[in-house]
Amino acid sequence: MTLGGLAPDWHELLASDVEAPYFRALQEFVAKERKEYAVYPPQADVYNAFQLTPFVKVKVLLLGQDPYHDDGQAHGLAFSVRPGIKPPPSLRNILKELHQELGCRIPNNGCLEPWARQGVMLLNAVLTVRAHEPASHQGKGWERFTDAVIRKLSDRDDALVFVLWGGFARRKSKLIDSDRHVIIESAHPSPLSAAKFFGSKPFSKINAALKQMGKDEIDWRLPDV
């Protein structure tokens, strides 16, 4: 099976999963859902995280859970929305923390593509969702696929930074070799737990870890569009 949207190195690394029966069943499920319901993100955007951040360029993995489920929000990058779409609450809190922590101006949009192009892989554990029905595509096979992605990154020869916000993401730490990689954990930026997220200083912690690894730091500033 060929997946449009995966960078070539990701396609090669994930070939055994892409060809596995569970993944074929998952694709059949999503195709059936698209015939009967609105499903987000659009098919062309499902693998944007893999396209914008090829395996060889990943420096940071920022793990989300489910795509946004309201109209026009999800575009294949965890926490991100396209320009012109109002940032959802979790994203607004991320941008607020970025402003408080590093003084970055809050932009007029919530598109995080500039981070992805610098090596921050913005990966959701589940890559599709039925419109207006959060968690509707959980337990269908996406988690097995994205767990394989996390393991491939953990197996990298060079050190990476894994950012796990909230209980769901933090449970994925068991897939990561913490002796070789840096894991940064905190509460989730959603309104339910934002009080504990604010002040966790994830962005400076990520850059400090990258600097120690001898890698270029991330420029977290987001442009207006």
PDB file of C-alpha atoms in Angstrom, residues 98-192:
ATOM      1  CA  LEU A  98       4.881  30.737  24.724  1.00  0.00           C
ATOM      2  CA  HIS A  99       4.260  34.450  25.188  1.00  0.00           C
ATOM      3  CA  GLN A 100       4.666  34.314  28.966  1.00  0.00           C
ATOM      4  CA  GLU A 101       7.741  32.109  28.809  1.00  0.00           C
ATOM      5  CA  LEU A 102       9.735  33.549  25.916  1.00  0.00           C
ATOM      6  CA  GLY A 103       7.988  36.828  25.173  1.00  0.00           C
ATOM      7  CA  CYS A 104       6.940  35.677  21.706  1.00  0.00           C
ATOM      8  CA  ARG A 105       4.171  37.809  20.283  1.00  0.00           C
ATOM      9  CA  ILE A 106       0.876  35.934  19.969  1.00  0.00           C
ATOM     10  CA  PRO A 107       0.259  35.694  16.199  1.00  0.00           C
ATOM     11  CA  ASN A 108      -2.994  36.341  14.355  1.00  0.00           C
ATOM     12  CA  ASN A 109      -3.281  32.630  13.484  1.00  0.00           C
ATOM     13  CA  GLY A 110      -2.694  29.186  14.968  1.00  0.00           C
ATOM     14  CA  CYS A 111      -0.729  27.529  12.177  1.00  0.00           C
ATOM     15  CA  LEU A 112       2.242  25.616  13.612  1.00  0.00           C
ATOM     16  CA  GLU A 113       3.759  24.604  10.272  1.00  0.00           C
ATOM     17  CA  PRO A 114       6.883  26.713  10.941  1.00  0.00           C
ATOM     18  CA  TRP A 115       7.634  24.454  13.919  1.00  0.00           C
ATOM     19  CA  ALA A 116       7.097  21.305  11.849  1.00  0.00           C
ATOM     20  CA  ARG A 117       9.480  22.548   9.157  1.00  0.00           C
ATOM     21  CA  GLN A 118      12.184  23.030  11.807  1.00  0.00           C
ATOM     22  CA  GLY A 119      11.990  19.444  13.023  1.00  0.00           C
ATOM     23  CA  VAL A 120       9.128  19.473  15.550  1.00  0.00           C
ATOM     24  CA  MET A 121       6.935  16.524  14.576  1.00  0.00           C
ATOM     25  CA  LEU A 122       3.392  17.395  15.606  1.00  0.00           C
ATOM     26  CA  LEU A 123       1.904  13.910  15.819  1.00  0.00           C
ATOM     27  CA  ASN A 124      -1.527  12.908  17.046  1.00  0.00           C
ATOM     28  CA  ALA A 125      -1.924   9.365  18.381  1.00  0.00           C
ATOM     29  CA  VAL A 126      -5.111   9.058  16.305  1.00  0.00           C
ATOM     30  CA  LEU A 127      -5.038  10.596  12.834  1.00  0.00           C
ATOM     31  CA  THR A 128      -8.732  10.887  11.941  1.00  0.00           C
ATOM     32  CA  VAL A 129     -12.012  11.682  13.695  1.00  0.00           C
ATOM     33  CA  ARG A 130     -15.706  11.833  12.798  1.00  0.00           C
ATOM     34  CA  ALA A 131     -16.951  15.421  12.702  1.00  0.00           C
ATOM     35  CA  HIS A 132     -18.167  16.689  16.079  1.00  0.00           C
ATOM     36  CA  GLU A 133     -17.576  13.293  17.732  1.00  0.00           C
ATOM     37  CA  PRO A 134     -14.292  13.369  19.699  1.00  0.00           C
ATOM     38  CA  ALA A 135     -12.523  10.036  20.138  1.00  0.00           C
ATOM     39  CA  SER A 136     -14.797   8.422  17.524  1.00  0.00           C
ATOM     40  CA  HIS A 137     -11.830   6.835  15.694  1.00  0.00           C
ATOM     41  CA  GLN A 138      -9.929   5.693  18.758  1.00  0.00           C
ATOM     42  CA  GLY A 139      -9.283   1.975  19.112  1.00  0.00           C
ATOM     43  CA  LYS A 140      -9.464   1.339  15.351  1.00  0.00           C
ATOM     44  CA  GLY A 141      -5.749   0.866  14.708  1.00  0.00           C
ATOM     45  CA  TRP A 142      -4.275   4.350  14.569  1.00  0.00           C
ATOM     46  CA  GLU A 143      -2.693   3.942  18.012  1.00  0.00           C
ATOM     47  CA  ARG A 144      -0.802   0.848  16.864  1.00  0.00           C
ATOM     48  CA  PHE A 145       0.508   2.771  13.868  1.00  0.00           C
ATOM     49  CA  THR A 146       1.589   5.844  15.826  1.00  0.00           C
ATOM     50  CA  ASP A 147       3.115   3.687  18.574  1.00  0.00           C
ATOM     51  CA  ALA A 148       5.296   2.230  15.808  1.00  0.00           C
ATOM     52  CA  VAL A 149       6.256   5.791  14.845  1.00  0.00           C
ATOM     53  CA  ILE A 150       7.287   6.573  18.433  1.00  0.00           C
ATOM     54  CA  ARG A 151       9.340   3.364  18.603  1.00  0.00           C
ATOM     55  CA  LYS A 152      11.112   4.191  15.322  1.00  0.00           C
ATOM     56  CA  LEU A 153      12.059   7.585  16.709  1.00  0.00           C
ATOM     57  CA  SER A 154      13.202   6.056  19.995  1.00  0.00           C
ATOM     58  CA  ASP A 155      15.439   3.687  18.009  1.00  0.00           C
ATOM     59  CA  ARG A 156      17.213   6.596  16.310  1.00  0.00           C
ATOM     60  CA  ASP A 157      20.975   6.676  16.848  1.00  0.00           C
ATOM     61  CA  ASP A 158      20.940  10.331  17.865  1.00  0.00           C
ATOM     62  CA  ALA A 159      19.126  11.808  20.845  1.00  0.00           C
ATOM     63  CA  LEU A 160      15.721  13.444  20.433  1.00  0.00           C
ATOM     64  CA  VAL A 161      13.310  15.390  22.637  1.00  0.00           C
ATOM     65  CA  PHE A 162       9.900  13.837  23.348  1.00  0.00           C
ATOM     66  CA  VAL A 163       7.220  16.204  24.685  1.00  0.00           C
ATOM     67  CA  LEU A 164       4.324  14.519  26.466  1.00  0.00           C
ATOM     68  CA  TRP A 165       1.482  16.751  27.667  1.00  0.00           C
ATOM     69  CA  GLY A 166      -1.261  15.153  29.754  1.00  0.00           C
ATOM     70  CA  GLY A 167      -1.939  11.669  31.047  1.00  0.00           C
ATOM     71  CA  PHE A 168      -2.615  10.048  27.676  1.00  0.00           C
ATOM     72  CA  ALA A 169       0.660  11.239  26.163  1.00  0.00           C
ATOM     73  CA  ARG A 170       2.661  10.505  29.297  1.00  0.00           C
ATOM     74  CA  ARG A 171       1.636   6.855  29.148  1.00  0.00           C
ATOM     75  CA  LYS A 172       3.575   6.635  25.875  1.00  0.00           C
ATOM     76  CA  SER A 173       6.832   7.168  27.769  1.00  0.00           C
ATOM     77  CA  LYS A 174       7.140   3.376  28.046  1.00  0.00           C
ATOM     78  CA  LEU A 175       7.836   3.314  24.287  1.00  0.00           C
ATOM     79  CA  ILE A 176      10.808   5.692  24.618  1.00  0.00           C
ATOM     80  CA  ASP A 177      14.378   4.883  25.641  1.00  0.00           C
ATOM     81  CA  SER A 178      14.734   7.468  28.390  1.00  0.00           C
ATOM     82  CA  ASP A 179      18.432   6.646  28.802  1.00  0.00           C
ATOM     83  CA  ARG A 180      19.184   8.091  25.360  1.00  0.00           C
ATOM     84  CA  HIS A 181      16.420  10.647  24.833  1.00  0.00           C
ATOM     85  CA  VAL A 182      15.048  13.605  26.766  1.00  0.00           C
ATOM     86  CA  ILE A 183      11.400  13.342  27.845  1.00  0.00           C
ATOM     87  CA  ILE A 184       9.624  16.555  28.846  1.00  0.00           C
ATOM     88  CA  GLU A 185       6.301  15.995  30.608  1.00  0.00           C
ATOM     89  CA  SER A 186       3.649  18.317  31.993  1.00  0.00           C
ATOM     90  CA  ALA A 187      -0.082  18.799  32.314  1.00  0.00           C
ATOM     91  CA  HIS A 188      -2.097  19.175  29.111  1.00  0.00           C
ATOM     92  CA  PRO A 189      -2.779  22.715  27.832  1.00  0.00           C
ATOM     93  CA  SER A 190      -6.529  22.127  27.684  1.00  0.00           C
ATOM     94  CA  PRO A 191      -8.669  24.442  29.868  1.00  0.00           C
ATOM     95  CA  LEU A 192      -9.230  21.529  32.278  1.00  0.00           C
TER      96      LEU A 192
END
